[in-house]
mmCIF file of C-alpha atoms in Angstrom:
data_model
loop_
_atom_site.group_PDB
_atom_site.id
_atom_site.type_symbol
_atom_site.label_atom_id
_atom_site.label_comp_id
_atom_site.label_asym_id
_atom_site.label_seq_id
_atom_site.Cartn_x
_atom_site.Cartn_y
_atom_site.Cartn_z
ATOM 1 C CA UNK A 2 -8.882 -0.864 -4.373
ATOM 2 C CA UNK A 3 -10.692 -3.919 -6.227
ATOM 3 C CA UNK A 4 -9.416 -6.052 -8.288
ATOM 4 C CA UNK A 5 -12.107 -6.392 -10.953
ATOM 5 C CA UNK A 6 -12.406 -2.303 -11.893
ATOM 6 C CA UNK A 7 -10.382 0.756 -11.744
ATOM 7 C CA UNK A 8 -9.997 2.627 -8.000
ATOM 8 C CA UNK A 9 -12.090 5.677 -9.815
ATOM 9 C CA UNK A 10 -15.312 4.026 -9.962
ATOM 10 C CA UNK A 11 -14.846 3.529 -6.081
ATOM 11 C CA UNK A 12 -14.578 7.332 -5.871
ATOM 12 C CA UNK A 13 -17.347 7.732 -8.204
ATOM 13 C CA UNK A 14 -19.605 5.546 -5.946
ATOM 14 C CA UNK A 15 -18.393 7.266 -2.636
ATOM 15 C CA UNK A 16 -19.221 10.675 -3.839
ATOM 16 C CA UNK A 17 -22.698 9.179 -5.126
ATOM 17 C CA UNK A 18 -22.754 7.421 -1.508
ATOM 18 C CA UNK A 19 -21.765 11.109 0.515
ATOM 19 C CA UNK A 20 -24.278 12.943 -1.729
ATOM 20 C CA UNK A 21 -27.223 10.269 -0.290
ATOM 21 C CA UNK A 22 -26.280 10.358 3.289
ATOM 22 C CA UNK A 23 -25.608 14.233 3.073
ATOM 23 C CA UNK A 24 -29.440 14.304 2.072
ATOM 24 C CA UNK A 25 -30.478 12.430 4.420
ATOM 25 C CA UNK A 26 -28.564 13.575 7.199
ATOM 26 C CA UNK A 27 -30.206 17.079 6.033
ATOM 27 C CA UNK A 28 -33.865 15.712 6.243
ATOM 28 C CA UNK A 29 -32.697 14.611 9.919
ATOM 29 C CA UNK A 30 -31.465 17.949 10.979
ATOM 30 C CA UNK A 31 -34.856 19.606 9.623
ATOM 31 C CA UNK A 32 -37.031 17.184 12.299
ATOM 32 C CA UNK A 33 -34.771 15.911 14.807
ATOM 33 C CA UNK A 34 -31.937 18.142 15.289
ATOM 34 C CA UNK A 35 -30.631 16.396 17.893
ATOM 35 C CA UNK A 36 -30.561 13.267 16.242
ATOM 36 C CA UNK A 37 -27.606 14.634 13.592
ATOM 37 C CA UNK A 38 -24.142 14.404 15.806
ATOM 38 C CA UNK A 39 -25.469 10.572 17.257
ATOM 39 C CA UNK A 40 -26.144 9.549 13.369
ATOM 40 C CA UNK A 41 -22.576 11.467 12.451
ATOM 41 C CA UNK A 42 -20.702 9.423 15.357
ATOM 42 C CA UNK A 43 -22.447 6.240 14.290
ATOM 43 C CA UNK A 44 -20.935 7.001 10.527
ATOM 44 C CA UNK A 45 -17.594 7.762 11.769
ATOM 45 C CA UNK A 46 -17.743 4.489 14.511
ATOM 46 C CA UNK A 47 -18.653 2.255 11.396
ATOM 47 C CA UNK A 48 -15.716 3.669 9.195
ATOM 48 C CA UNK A 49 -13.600 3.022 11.907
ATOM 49 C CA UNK A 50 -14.993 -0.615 12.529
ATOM 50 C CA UNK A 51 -14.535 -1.220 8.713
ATOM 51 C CA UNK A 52 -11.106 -0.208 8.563
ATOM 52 C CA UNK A 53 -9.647 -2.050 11.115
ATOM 53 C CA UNK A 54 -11.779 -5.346 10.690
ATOM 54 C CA UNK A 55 -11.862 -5.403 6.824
ATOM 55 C CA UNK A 56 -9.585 -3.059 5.164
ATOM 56 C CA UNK A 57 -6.204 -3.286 7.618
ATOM 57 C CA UNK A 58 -5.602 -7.220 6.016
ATOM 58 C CA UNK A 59 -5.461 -5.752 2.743
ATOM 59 C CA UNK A 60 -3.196 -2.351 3.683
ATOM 60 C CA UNK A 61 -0.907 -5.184 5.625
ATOM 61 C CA UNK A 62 -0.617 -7.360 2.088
ATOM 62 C CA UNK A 63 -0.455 -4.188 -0.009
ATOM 63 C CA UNK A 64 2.548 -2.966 1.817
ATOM 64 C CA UNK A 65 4.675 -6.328 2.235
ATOM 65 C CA UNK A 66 6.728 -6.048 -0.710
ATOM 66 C CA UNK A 67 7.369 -2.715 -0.007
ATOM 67 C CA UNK A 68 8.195 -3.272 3.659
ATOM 68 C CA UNK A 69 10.259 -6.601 3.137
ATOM 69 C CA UNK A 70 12.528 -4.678 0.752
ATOM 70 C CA UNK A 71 13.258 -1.620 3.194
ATOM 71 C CA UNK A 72 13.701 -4.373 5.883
ATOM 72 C CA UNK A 73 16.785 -6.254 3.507
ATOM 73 C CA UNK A 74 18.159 -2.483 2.947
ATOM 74 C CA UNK A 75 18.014 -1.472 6.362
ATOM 75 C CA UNK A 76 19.635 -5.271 8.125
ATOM 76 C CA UNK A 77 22.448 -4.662 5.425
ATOM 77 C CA UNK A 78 23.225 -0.909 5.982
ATOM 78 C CA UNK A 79 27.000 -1.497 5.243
ATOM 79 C CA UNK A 80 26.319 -3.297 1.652
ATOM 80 C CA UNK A 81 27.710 -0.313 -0.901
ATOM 81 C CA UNK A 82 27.239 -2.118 -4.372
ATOM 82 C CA UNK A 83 24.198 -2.161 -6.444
ATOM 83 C CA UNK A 84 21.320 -4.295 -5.809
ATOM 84 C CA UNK A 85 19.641 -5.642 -8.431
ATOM 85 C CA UNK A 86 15.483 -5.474 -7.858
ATOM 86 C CA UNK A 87 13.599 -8.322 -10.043
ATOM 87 C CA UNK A 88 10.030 -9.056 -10.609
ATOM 88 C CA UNK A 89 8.794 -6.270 -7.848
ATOM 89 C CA UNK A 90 5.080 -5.485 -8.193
ATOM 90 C CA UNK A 91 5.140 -1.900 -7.907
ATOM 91 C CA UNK A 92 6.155 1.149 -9.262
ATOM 92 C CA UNK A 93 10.013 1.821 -8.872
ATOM 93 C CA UNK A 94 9.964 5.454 -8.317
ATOM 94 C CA UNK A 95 7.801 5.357 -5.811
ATOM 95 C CA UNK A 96 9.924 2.325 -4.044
ATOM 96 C CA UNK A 97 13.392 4.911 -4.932
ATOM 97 C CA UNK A 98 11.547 7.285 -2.800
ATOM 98 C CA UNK A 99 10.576 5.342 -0.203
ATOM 99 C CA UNK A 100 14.350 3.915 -0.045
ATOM 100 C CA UNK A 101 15.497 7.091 0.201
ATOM 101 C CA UNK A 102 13.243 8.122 3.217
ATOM 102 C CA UNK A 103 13.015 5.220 5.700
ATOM 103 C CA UNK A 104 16.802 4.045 5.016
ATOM 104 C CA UNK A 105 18.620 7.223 3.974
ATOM 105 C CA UNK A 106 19.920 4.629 1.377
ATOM 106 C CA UNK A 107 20.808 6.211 -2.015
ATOM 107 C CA UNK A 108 17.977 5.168 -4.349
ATOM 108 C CA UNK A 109 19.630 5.233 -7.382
ATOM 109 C CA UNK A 110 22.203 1.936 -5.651
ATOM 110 C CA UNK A 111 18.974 0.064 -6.700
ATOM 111 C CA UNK A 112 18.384 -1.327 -10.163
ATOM 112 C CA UNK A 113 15.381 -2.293 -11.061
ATOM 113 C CA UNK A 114 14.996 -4.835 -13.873
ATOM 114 C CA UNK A 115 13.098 -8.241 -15.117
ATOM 115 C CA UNK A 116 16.655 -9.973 -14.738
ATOM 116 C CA UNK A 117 19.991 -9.476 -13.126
ATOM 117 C CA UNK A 118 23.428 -10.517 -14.205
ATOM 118 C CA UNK A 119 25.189 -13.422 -12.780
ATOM 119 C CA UNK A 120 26.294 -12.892 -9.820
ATOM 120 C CA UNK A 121 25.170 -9.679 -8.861
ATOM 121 C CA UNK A 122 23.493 -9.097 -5.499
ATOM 122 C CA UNK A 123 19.580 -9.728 -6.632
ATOM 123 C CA UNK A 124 16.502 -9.106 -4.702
ATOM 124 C CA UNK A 125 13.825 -11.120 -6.593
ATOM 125 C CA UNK A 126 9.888 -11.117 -5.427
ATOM 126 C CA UNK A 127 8.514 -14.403 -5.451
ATOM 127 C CA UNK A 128 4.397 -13.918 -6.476
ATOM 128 C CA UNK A 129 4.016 -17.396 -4.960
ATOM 129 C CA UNK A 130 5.643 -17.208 -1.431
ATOM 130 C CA UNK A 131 4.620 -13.577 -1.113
ATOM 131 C CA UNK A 132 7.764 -12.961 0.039
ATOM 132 C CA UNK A 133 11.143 -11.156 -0.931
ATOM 133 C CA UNK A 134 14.116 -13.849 -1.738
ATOM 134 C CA UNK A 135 17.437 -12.980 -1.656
ATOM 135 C CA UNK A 136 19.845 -14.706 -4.091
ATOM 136 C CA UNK A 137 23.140 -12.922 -3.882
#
């Protein structure tokens, strides 16, 4: 994803990308037939090589909140009550669902909200540590 435009222009400049190397890839094949699976295992060796030395940072800081949160649920398996879920940057259904998968936890124990009452068990994310904070 960037952060300046909306993921569909990426897609919109990847298809325009595929749709150049496809025609070039087909010029190859017309001369140098030969050439075509070296040039397709270079393309697949680079996507590779960008993934793991560019992208995999990113995926890592994408999926902290998300991970950090399963992590709490999963080191306090025998908590029953509600937890209360402040200030998390993503979507709650899809965090429900991902409760419900990787901890067998019932989803619906988690209440997501921009505050939680006194005293109630509160899992807050805190933008500026990066970093989930328990405070009850």
């Amino acid at each position: 994803y960037m952060g300046r435009v909306p993921s569909r222009h990426t897609y919109f400049a990847g298809v325009g990308l595929a749709l150049l190397v496809g025609a070039a890839v087909a010029q190859v094949a017309q001369s140098r037939r030969r050439l075509v699976p070296a040039l397709m295992c270079l393309i697949v060796v680079h996507n590779c090589g960008y993934l793991w030395t560019r992208k995999h940072r990113q995926f890592l800081e994408r999926a902290a909140p998300t991970e950090q949160l399963l992590e709490h649920i999963r080191s306090h398996a025998e908590y029953r009550g509600d937890s209360w879920v402040v200030g998390f940057p993503y979507d709650q259904h899809v965090l429900k669902s991902a409760v419900e998968v990787a901890t067998g936890r019932d989803p619906a124990r988690l209440i997501f909200a921009d505050w939680a009452p006194p005293g109630a068990h509160t899992l807050r994310w805190d933008q500026d540590l990066n970093r989930l904070v328990v405070l009850n």
